[in-house]
């Protein structure tokens, strides 16, 4: 706050402390919002619905910057719609996270020297529920810290009674429609988590391996295969070659000796084999490789499982009981002893799958599992986007979506866990298979058992948009709030979650897609663009930043980086800058309230307003229109940037500063400007509220006396524009900016006063002389005034007397030295750029750098010469 503002308050207030302390405002304010029921949606309301369901965080999770980022954007969308008069529902909840949660509890048991098998299934599941009640869901409290305006009365959990009923219902429907089936296939098996995992839960990375070349068979009836997984040869049931490969025509159909075993295996011809790769012959292990499994099916080969669920070898005496990696080197050693290694092991980088949860190397394994036949479901999910029922934003992300749904493999949905939705299939003593729905009694009697597996976590979370609203019951919530309006989520889970919800929503809800728009965001990265990871020192706990700078500052920083689909860099300095912005809003509002800003009564007629008043109202309405357009296009970074520059630059820096002379003078014009300033603050705080809700609500309720901005009205563009006033104030800004630049060039301090004569007559600047003088610290001419520098700008002239403020001779000497240095730099750059030999040899980046130095030298020369011309003669 300026010294003058402190000296001449016209309406002192006590409602706002002198400094904004987020910790003293945020927690209390949030609890008040919840207690008042502002976030509770009414299904019986006549208001149009607006619905977002939260991507359910894992019950094991805690708030990280990715959550904070997406939650900020979802909160902004729902807060704005609520202010626009919609019945806005943002529905919260958590996912039971089968593997992650079971691992947590098993780790806890291990510390007690127990395993889940010591407890038994029923007692173990009860133990998980106890863990969930005690430790799970801490993220929900952290969401409150962030300011999430979710409807806590509708909080759901993927294992609660209603959602469990939905899971059983859709499973039975899919089963009866023959879209769920049981089959023995190659699956991704995690030897650490001891369960199957789906393709999208496998993370591939380039690992260093060793390629081993092994001779199978004897003499002319032999061939060489290469492998990085030598241990799997124990399960080989064939060698495959291309049917047109002349090298192996004499072997096709023959049996050859499989080393280290007592078995012989056939040589089969299959077009899958690439004759140009390696030796053109490949070993076939149907039980441990997906491609080999398909070859085995085509040639009716047996499938031999050689490892147990822990990745331990279960066959062939010398290798029995060895871990798969230990067996690999042991098998190679045995082959070498028999002279079967025909080439030394050589390093080989290859793509290896790892469990996304525990990072263990995944083992392809033949297993009996439950599957969803995705063909018709995936086609419907693709069609809904292609025909425009669902829009993907940004549109260029559609390709990733189509690449997935158009090429989706059947989905393995069974997991070898105890925590989760147990598969509702019962097996009878005579081979019966019965699927039991939610309102049906399972078969009883001797020999009947339920399938021991549970469903993939993504199966239940795929029902989230409608199961959370009461489906399969036809509830008021379902009728009012389905389909939801927008799914806002990271582009990294298109495959995990988005496609699943599309398939299930269209299937269960008679072709109604679960949302109108899929708005995809990027991932949060550090300020250098690197991925944040718990294992790296760049990982940030957003709660630490909230404690230090306030939740609004974290939210604004995240929104300000949110370009559709693009990754979001964030650093602590940027959060500090956002904290400074919230402080600026606070201090500027305090100043306004102390100097007569009010929202009482209608706005004065434009004829009563100054050009400054009309200018800011014109800019205000332009900003309202811009922000609305950016919201509708999910351009959060652009709307945050527009609000930042309007609030800080135009309202707080220009309008408030230009109006100070009016406020200090008092009278009718001060009342008019006070009402305009009140209006501008009112609308600006409304516009900012969805992104930074805490500070804006605290300020707005003080300014207006209203109940809360959460239920305030969203501002509308009134249509008021005044281009003449905008042009007039632009002239004032040009004068002030140009003279400030000159003052800085001359080394004058910001507060240093300088005598000046303003020749403004005949220009639109004349009414603004007092404001211009105040902004530029320009004193009246006074006796003995000598115009030592004259600045023509915007059709006017500002004459300055610098004789008492700077040593002109010393300043000319300094500038002459700087000019000589700039001209020398220019000459050197020109010499290099004029040297053909240099240009022929120098890299492009070096040449570009020299061109940049030349351009900079030209700019410096022009600037210094202009400064010299403006200086008075010594």
XYZ file of C-alpha atoms in Angstrom, residues 99 103 149 166 430 492 558 562 600-601 603 642 736 771 792 795 851 869:
18
model
C -3.385 -55.481 -5.456
C 0.004 -55.835 -0.446
C -16.034 -28.710 -3.556
C -23.681 -53.096 -9.693
C -20.774 -82.623 -11.902
C -2.008 -41.745 -19.321
C -1.343 -25.613 -11.411
C -2.752 -26.416 -17.683
C -24.311 -0.415 -3.107
C -26.800 0.851 -5.628
C -23.769 1.633 -11.486
C -6.027 -13.543 -18.615
C 3.760 6.700 -18.414
C -2.683 11.150 -12.536
C 7.660 13.632 -27.448
C 1.111 13.541 -29.443
C 23.590 -13.377 -35.396
C 19.976 12.617 -27.632
